Structures are given as structure tokens and as C-alpha cells.
Amino acid sequence: GSRPMTAESTAAPRRAGLFAWITVFTTIITFPLIALGAIVRLKGAGLACPDWPLCYGQATPLVDVITPPPAGVQIALEVGHRYLAGSVGLLVFGLMLWAIFAGMPKPVKRWAYVSFGLLVPQVILGGLTVLMKLAPVTVSLHLLFGNLFFAALIVFSVKAWQVWRGELPGTPDRPAPVAMASVVVLSLTFAQIFLGGWVSSSGASLACLDFPLCQDGTLLGVVATKLTFLQMFHRSVGLLLAASIVWLGVAAFRGANVPRSVRVGVGVVGALVVVQIGLGWFNVANYVPVPTAAAHTAVAALI
């Protein structure tokens, strides 16, 4: 016969469920954090607070962030970004400790470590971005590590959810062509995110006013400069990324025993890449308006 449910036997699934939901919540609020970071950069608010981690030597009260005076919008954006980043950081640190002391399965603890491990350099890069006066290299690395951190949180959430649902697999058989194409797509995506940050922070966003070529139907413009080269290099990597998505799509939809979830994911990524190319064209044609430029960063994170 089956044993009756006890308080102890029902508490563990409840804790696992709470852990999973908090992990998912942390991942969800990280996405607008990336978008808000783009708005801070595009609005010129990155140096609204010239020091770090404080703002003009003090912790700005939350009420001043929510209802800033007209002249304090840039400070509100920057400090709001820091508040949200700090909240995410505390949640990730708490989840890591929870995973350790609650004896979570190894895959969950592993991705808790990875998430926290990516959080540490991201925090350092956030400070360096301010202290080095928005140097393109720190801005680009900050954007890159933010997306690496977001990606790790997604996997962390999936593992936590699988533990709660009792679905944590061992070592699944992955179709080799799909796996290879996925690695290429992921690598090119992160390279493109890094280059996008460099283009935005270096002033190369409007170096080429035509699309897809630079200017007057030429590859690098009438007069090739570092900025036009950087802009066209960014577009070239985007073209490679689009081609790799096609390769991934062929591998996923023509391969045998490819899970439906993988095919759906590939279709979504392909659609997002099309949207991303459209946003890139719109930004160039309209001199990089802040809303669509921020959306360009957000869609990159989704990809």
C-alpha cells in the first residue's frame, strides 16, 4: 500500500516550487534591466551620477527616482537602473545560497554558480563603465556580460522548473547538426551584441546613412573611416548570423527526431532576427530614435 502524505513529504515540493518561481521571476525582471540600460545609454544618462556605487556621494532616495524633478530625469534613469540591478543581484545571491543549503540537484547548483559567477564581473563592469567615462570597451563588455548573465538565468530557471516538476533529465541525446548550428548561432549573437554596444558607444550608429550598404551604394562610404568600418563590420556579422539561422532552421526542420519544442524555438529565433534587421534599418533611416534603438537592444537579448 502507499504511505499517507506527511507534512514533511509535501513541504519539499512546495519549497522546490517556490524556488522555481523566484528563479523565473528573477529572470523576467532581468530582461527590462537590459532594456533600461540601453535607455540610460541612449538618453545620455550614463554619467548622470559621476561616482559609483553612490550618486554624488549619497544613496538617492527611491521617492526621488520614482517622481524626479524635471531636471533630474537622467539621474532617475541611472539610479533606477542601479536599484533594479541591485535587486536582481540580491535575488541571485539568495538563490545560490538556497540551492546550496537546500541540497538542490547538481544541475541547479551548477547554474546557480554560473549565474552568480557572471554577476560578479557584470557589477565590476558597471562601476568601470561610469569611472572610465563610458569608454566603448567597458560599455560593450557590460552589455555582453549582461546578456550572458540573462542567458545563464534562463537555463537556471529551466533547471529549477524541471526539478520541481520531476523532469530533470540525465544526459539527453542531442541531434548533432542542430547542436552545432546552435553553438554557431549563440556565438555570433554574443559577438553581435558586443559589436552593437561598441557601435552605439563610439558614435558609429550614424556612420553609414544607407542600408544595407554604407553610403551612395558603396561598401564603406565615399571616405572610409574607423566608424564606417565598425558599422559595416557590425552589419556583416549580422548577415552571418542570419545565414547561421537559416542553417539552424534547415537542420531543425529536416533532421530526424528533433523535438517539436526545438523547432518552435528555431522558428521564434528566426522571426526575431527578421524583426531585428527591420529595427536596424529603421534606426538608420530615422537617425536612431531612442524607443526603437532600445527595442533593438531588447530584441538582441531575446534572440
CSV table of C-alpha atoms in Angstrom, one decimal:
chain,number,residue,atom,x,y,z
A,1,GLY,CA,0.0,0.0,0.0
A,2,SER,CA,1.0,3.6,-0.4
A,3,ARG,CA,2.1,5.7,2.6
A,4,PRO,CA,0.0,8.7,3.6
A,5,MET,CA,1.3,12.1,2.7
A,6,THR,CA,3.0,13.8,5.6
A,7,ALA,CA,3.8,17.4,6.2
A,8,GLU,CA,7.5,16.7,5.5
A,9,SER,CA,6.8,15.0,2.2
A,10,THR,CA,4.6,17.8,0.9
A,11,ALA,CA,6.9,20.6,2.2
A,12,ALA,CA,9.8,19.7,-0.2
A,13,PRO,CA,7.7,20.1,-3.4
A,14,ARG,CA,6.4,23.4,-2.1
A,15,ARG,CA,9.9,24.7,-1.4
A,16,ALA,CA,11.0,23.5,-4.9
A,17,GLY,CA,8.0,25.2,-6.4
A,18,LEU,CA,8.8,28.5,-4.6
A,19,PHE,CA,12.4,28.2,-5.6
A,20,ALA,CA,11.4,27.7,-9.2
A,21,TRP,CA,9.0,30.6,-9.3
A,22,ILE,CA,11.5,33.0,-7.7
A,23,THR,CA,14.1,32.0,-10.2
A,24,VAL,CA,11.7,32.6,-13.1
A,25,PHE,CA,10.8,36.0,-11.5
A,26,THR,CA,14.4,37.0,-11.3
A,27,THR,CA,14.9,36.0,-14.9
A,28,ILE,CA,11.9,38.0,-16.0
A,29,ILE,CA,12.9,41.3,-14.3
A,30,THR,CA,16.4,40.9,-15.7
A,31,PHE,CA,15.1,41.5,-19.2
A,32,PRO,CA,13.8,45.0,-18.6
A,33,LEU,CA,17.0,45.7,-16.8
A,34,ILE,CA,18.9,45.2,-20.1
A,35,ALA,CA,16.4,47.4,-21.9
A,36,LEU,CA,16.6,50.1,-19.2
A,37,GLY,CA,20.4,50.0,-19.5
A,38,ALA,CA,20.0,50.8,-23.2
A,39,ILE,CA,17.7,53.7,-22.5
A,40,VAL,CA,20.2,55.0,-19.9
A,41,ARG,CA,22.9,54.9,-22.6
A,42,LEU,CA,20.8,56.3,-25.4
A,43,LYS,CA,19.4,59.2,-23.2
A,44,GLY,CA,23.0,60.2,-22.3
A,45,ALA,CA,22.3,59.4,-18.6
A,46,GLY,CA,25.3,57.1,-18.2
A,47,LEU,CA,27.2,59.8,-16.4
A,48,ALA,CA,24.3,61.4,-14.6
A,49,CYS,CA,25.9,60.0,-11.5
A,50,PRO,CA,29.7,60.6,-11.9
A,51,ASP,CA,30.5,58.3,-9.0
A,52,TRP,CA,29.8,54.7,-8.2
A,53,PRO,CA,28.0,52.9,-6.5
A,54,LEU,CA,26.6,56.1,-4.8
A,55,CYS,CA,25.3,59.1,-6.7
A,56,TYR,CA,27.0,62.3,-5.8
A,57,GLY,CA,28.2,60.6,-2.6
A,58,GLN,CA,24.8,59.6,-1.4
A,59,ALA,CA,22.2,56.9,-2.0
A,60,THR,CA,19.4,58.7,-3.9
A,61,PRO,CA,16.1,58.1,-2.1
A,62,LEU,CA,13.7,55.8,-4.0
A,63,VAL,CA,11.0,58.5,-4.0
A,64,ASP,CA,13.3,60.8,-6.0
A,65,VAL,CA,13.7,58.1,-8.6
A,66,ILE,CA,10.0,57.4,-8.9
A,67,THR,CA,9.0,61.1,-9.0
A,68,PRO,CA,12.1,63.1,-10.1
A,69,PRO,CA,12.1,66.8,-10.7
A,70,PRO,CA,12.2,67.8,-14.4
A,71,ALA,CA,16.0,68.3,-14.3
A,72,GLY,CA,16.6,65.0,-12.6
A,73,VAL,CA,15.2,62.6,-15.2
A,74,GLN,CA,18.7,61.4,-16.2
A,75,ILE,CA,19.7,60.8,-12.6
A,76,ALA,CA,16.4,59.0,-12.1
A,77,LEU,CA,17.2,56.7,-15.0
A,78,GLU,CA,20.7,55.9,-13.9
A,79,VAL,CA,19.8,55.4,-10.2
A,80,GLY,CA,16.7,53.4,-11.2
A,81,HIS,CA,18.9,51.1,-13.3
A,82,ARG,CA,21.2,50.6,-10.3
A,83,TYR,CA,18.3,49.9,-8.0
A,84,LEU,CA,16.9,47.2,-10.3
A,85,ALA,CA,20.4,45.8,-10.9
A,86,GLY,CA,20.9,45.6,-7.1
A,87,SER,CA,17.6,43.8,-6.6
A,88,VAL,CA,18.5,41.2,-9.2
A,89,GLY,CA,21.9,40.7,-7.7
A,90,LEU,CA,20.5,40.1,-4.2
A,91,LEU,CA,18.0,37.7,-5.6
A,92,VAL,CA,20.6,35.7,-7.5
A,93,PHE,CA,22.9,35.6,-4.4
A,94,GLY,CA,20.0,34.4,-2.3
A,95,LEU,CA,19.0,31.8,-4.8
A,96,MET,CA,22.6,30.5,-4.9
A,97,LEU,CA,22.7,30.1,-1.1
A,98,TRP,CA,19.3,28.5,-1.1
A,99,ALA,CA,20.4,26.0,-3.7
A,100,ILE,CA,23.5,25.1,-1.7
A,101,PHE,CA,21.9,24.8,1.7
A,102,ALA,CA,18.7,23.1,0.5
A,103,GLY,CA,20.8,20.4,-1.3
A,104,MET,CA,19.4,21.1,-4.8
A,105,PRO,CA,20.4,18.7,-7.5
A,106,LYS,CA,23.8,19.3,-9.2
A,107,PRO,CA,22.4,20.9,-12.4
A,108,VAL,CA,20.6,23.5,-10.4
A,109,LYS,CA,23.5,24.3,-8.2
A,110,ARG,CA,25.8,24.4,-11.2
A,111,TRP,CA,23.7,27.1,-12.9
A,112,ALA,CA,23.3,29.0,-9.7
A,113,TYR,CA,27.1,29.2,-9.6
A,114,VAL,CA,27.3,30.2,-13.2
A,115,SER,CA,24.7,32.9,-12.8
A,116,PHE,CA,26.4,34.4,-9.8
A,117,GLY,CA,29.8,34.0,-11.4
A,118,LEU,CA,28.6,36.1,-14.3
A,119,LEU,CA,27.0,38.6,-12.0
A,120,VAL,CA,30.3,39.5,-10.3
A,121,PRO,CA,32.2,40.8,-13.5
A,122,GLN,CA,28.9,42.5,-14.6
A,123,VAL,CA,28.8,44.5,-11.3
A,124,ILE,CA,32.5,45.4,-11.7
A,125,LEU,CA,32.0,46.4,-15.4
A,126,GLY,CA,29.0,48.6,-14.3
A,127,GLY,CA,31.3,50.5,-12.0
A,128,LEU,CA,34.1,50.7,-14.5
A,129,THR,CA,31.7,52.0,-17.2
A,130,VAL,CA,31.0,55.0,-15.0
A,131,LEU,CA,34.5,55.5,-13.7
A,132,MET,CA,36.0,55.2,-17.2
A,133,LYS,CA,33.6,57.8,-18.6
A,134,LEU,CA,31.7,55.4,-20.8
A,135,ALA,CA,34.7,54.0,-22.7
A,136,PRO,CA,33.4,51.9,-25.6
A,137,VAL,CA,35.2,48.8,-24.4
A,138,THR,CA,33.6,48.9,-20.9
A,139,VAL,CA,30.2,49.7,-22.4
A,140,SER,CA,30.4,46.8,-24.8
A,141,LEU,CA,31.6,44.4,-22.2
A,142,HIS,CA,28.9,45.5,-19.8
A,143,LEU,CA,26.3,44.8,-22.4
A,144,LEU,CA,27.8,41.5,-23.4
A,145,PHE,CA,28.1,40.2,-19.8
A,146,GLY,CA,24.6,41.4,-19.1
A,147,ASN,CA,23.3,39.2,-21.9
A,148,LEU,CA,25.5,36.3,-20.8
A,149,PHE,CA,24.0,36.7,-17.3
A,150,PHE,CA,20.5,36.8,-18.7
A,151,ALA,CA,21.1,33.6,-20.8
A,152,ALA,CA,22.5,31.8,-17.7
A,153,LEU,CA,19.4,32.8,-15.7
A,154,ILE,CA,17.2,31.3,-18.4
A,155,VAL,CA,18.9,28.0,-18.1
A,156,PHE,CA,18.9,28.2,-14.3
A,157,SER,CA,15.2,28.8,-14.4
A,158,VAL,CA,14.6,25.8,-16.7
A,159,LYS,CA,16.6,23.5,-14.4
A,160,ALA,CA,14.8,24.7,-11.3
A,161,TRP,CA,11.4,24.2,-13.1
A,162,GLN,CA,12.4,20.7,-14.1
A,163,VAL,CA,13.4,19.8,-10.6
A,164,TRP,CA,10.0,21.0,-9.3
A,165,ARG,CA,8.1,19.0,-12.0
A,166,GLY,CA,10.3,15.9,-11.5
A,167,GLU,CA,11.5,16.2,-15.1
A,168,LEU,CA,15.2,16.8,-14.7
A,169,PRO,CA,16.9,14.7,-17.4
A,170,GLY,CA,20.2,12.9,-17.3
A,171,THR,CA,22.2,13.4,-20.5
A,172,PRO,CA,19.8,13.8,-23.4
A,173,ASP,CA,20.7,12.8,-26.9
A,174,ARG,CA,21.0,16.0,-28.9
A,175,PRO,CA,20.9,15.9,-32.7
A,176,ALA,CA,24.5,16.8,-33.6
A,177,PRO,CA,23.7,19.1,-36.6
A,178,VAL,CA,21.2,21.1,-34.6
A,179,ALA,CA,23.6,21.4,-31.7
A,180,MET,CA,26.5,22.5,-33.9
A,181,ALA,CA,24.3,25.1,-35.6
A,182,SER,CA,23.0,26.3,-32.2
A,183,VAL,CA,26.5,26.9,-30.9
A,184,VAL,CA,27.4,29.0,-34.0
A,185,VAL,CA,24.2,31.0,-33.7
A,186,LEU,CA,24.8,31.6,-30.0
A,187,SER,CA,28.4,32.6,-30.6
A,188,LEU,CA,27.6,35.0,-33.4
A,189,THR,CA,24.7,36.5,-31.3
A,190,PHE,CA,27.0,37.4,-28.5
A,191,ALA,CA,29.6,38.8,-30.9
A,192,GLN,CA,26.9,40.9,-32.5
A,193,ILE,CA,25.7,42.2,-29.1
A,194,PHE,CA,29.3,43.2,-28.2
A,195,LEU,CA,29.7,45.0,-31.6
A,196,GLY,CA,26.4,46.7,-31.2
A,197,GLY,CA,27.4,48.1,-27.9
A,198,TRP,CA,30.7,49.4,-29.4
A,199,VAL,CA,28.8,50.9,-32.4
A,200,SER,CA,26.4,52.7,-30.1
A,201,SER,CA,29.0,54.0,-27.6
A,202,SER,CA,31.6,55.0,-30.1
A,203,GLY,CA,29.3,57.2,-32.2
A,204,ALA,CA,29.3,54.9,-35.2
A,205,SER,CA,25.5,54.5,-35.2
A,206,LEU,CA,25.1,57.1,-38.0
A,207,ALA,CA,28.4,56.5,-39.7
A,208,CYS,CA,26.6,54.9,-42.6
A,209,LEU,CA,23.3,56.6,-43.6
A,210,ASP,CA,22.2,54.0,-46.1
A,211,PHE,CA,21.2,50.4,-45.6
A,212,PRO,CA,22.3,47.7,-46.2
A,213,LEU,CA,25.4,49.3,-47.8
A,214,CYS,CA,27.1,52.3,-46.3
A,215,GLN,CA,26.5,55.4,-48.4
A,216,ASP,CA,25.8,56.1,-52.1
A,217,GLY,CA,25.8,52.3,-52.7
A,218,THR,CA,29.4,51.9,-51.6
A,219,LEU,CA,30.6,49.4,-49.1
A,220,LEU,CA,32.4,51.7,-46.7
A,221,GLY,CA,31.2,55.1,-47.8
A,222,VAL,CA,32.9,57.6,-50.0
A,223,VAL,CA,35.6,58.2,-47.4
A,224,ALA,CA,36.3,55.1,-45.3
A,225,THR,CA,36.8,55.8,-41.6
A,226,LYS,CA,37.1,53.7,-38.4
A,227,LEU,CA,33.5,54.4,-37.7
A,228,THR,CA,32.2,53.4,-41.1
A,229,PHE,CA,34.3,50.2,-40.9
A,230,LEU,CA,32.9,49.4,-37.4
A,231,GLN,CA,29.3,50.0,-38.6
A,232,MET,CA,29.8,47.8,-41.7
A,233,PHE,CA,31.6,45.1,-39.7
A,234,HIS,CA,28.5,45.1,-37.3
A,235,ARG,CA,26.2,44.6,-40.3
A,236,SER,CA,28.4,41.9,-41.8
A,237,VAL,CA,28.3,39.8,-38.6
A,238,GLY,CA,24.5,40.4,-38.6
A,239,LEU,CA,24.5,38.9,-42.1
A,240,LEU,CA,26.5,35.9,-40.9
A,241,LEU,CA,24.1,35.5,-38.0
A,242,ALA,CA,21.1,35.5,-40.4
A,243,ALA,CA,22.8,32.9,-42.5
A,244,SER,CA,23.5,30.7,-39.5
A,245,ILE,CA,19.8,30.9,-38.5
A,246,VAL,CA,18.9,29.5,-42.0
A,247,TRP,CA,21.4,26.7,-41.4
A,248,LEU,CA,19.9,26.0,-38.0
A,249,GLY,CA,16.4,26.0,-39.5
A,250,VAL,CA,17.3,23.5,-42.1
A,251,ALA,CA,19.0,21.3,-39.5
A,252,ALA,CA,16.0,21.5,-37.2
A,253,PHE,CA,13.2,21.0,-39.7
A,254,ARG,CA,14.8,18.4,-41.9
A,255,GLY,CA,16.5,16.4,-39.2
A,256,ALA,CA,15.0,13.3,-37.7
A,257,ASN,CA,13.9,13.0,-34.1
A,258,VAL,CA,14.2,16.7,-33.5
A,259,PRO,CA,11.8,17.7,-30.7
A,260,ARG,CA,8.9,20.0,-31.6
A,261,SER,CA,10.0,22.4,-28.9
A,262,VAL,CA,13.4,22.9,-30.6
A,263,ARG,CA,11.7,23.5,-34.0
A,264,VAL,CA,9.3,26.1,-32.4
A,265,GLY,CA,12.3,27.8,-30.7
A,266,VAL,CA,14.2,27.9,-34.0
A,267,GLY,CA,11.1,29.5,-35.7
A,268,VAL,CA,10.8,32.1,-33.0
A,269,VAL,CA,14.5,33.0,-33.2
A,270,GLY,CA,14.3,33.3,-37.0
A,271,ALA,CA,11.3,35.7,-36.7
A,272,LEU,CA,13.2,37.8,-34.1
A,273,VAL,CA,16.2,38.1,-36.4
A,274,VAL,CA,13.9,39.4,-39.2
A,275,VAL,CA,12.4,41.9,-36.7
A,276,GLN,CA,16.0,42.9,-35.6
A,277,ILE,CA,17.0,43.6,-39.2
A,278,GLY,CA,14.0,45.7,-39.6
A,279,LEU,CA,14.7,47.7,-36.5
A,280,GLY,CA,18.3,48.2,-37.7
A,281,TRP,CA,17.1,49.6,-40.9
A,282,PHE,CA,14.5,51.9,-39.2
A,283,ASN,CA,17.2,53.2,-36.8
A,284,VAL,CA,19.5,54.2,-39.6
A,285,ALA,CA,16.7,55.7,-41.7
A,286,ASN,CA,15.4,57.8,-38.8
A,287,TYR,CA,18.6,58.8,-37.1
A,288,VAL,CA,18.5,56.3,-34.2
A,289,PRO,CA,15.3,57.3,-32.2
A,290,VAL,CA,15.6,56.2,-28.6
A,291,PRO,CA,12.5,53.9,-28.5
A,292,THR,CA,13.5,51.7,-31.5
A,293,ALA,CA,17.2,51.8,-30.5
A,294,ALA,CA,16.2,50.4,-27.1
A,295,ALA,CA,14.0,47.9,-28.8
A,296,HIS,CA,17.0,46.9,-30.9
A,297,THR,CA,18.9,46.1,-27.7
A,298,ALA,CA,15.9,44.3,-26.2
A,299,VAL,CA,15.3,42.1,-29.2
A,300,ALA,CA,19.0,41.1,-29.3
A,301,ALA,CA,18.6,39.9,-25.7
A,302,LEU,CA,15.6,37.9,-26.7
A,303,ILE,CA,17.5,36.3,-29.6
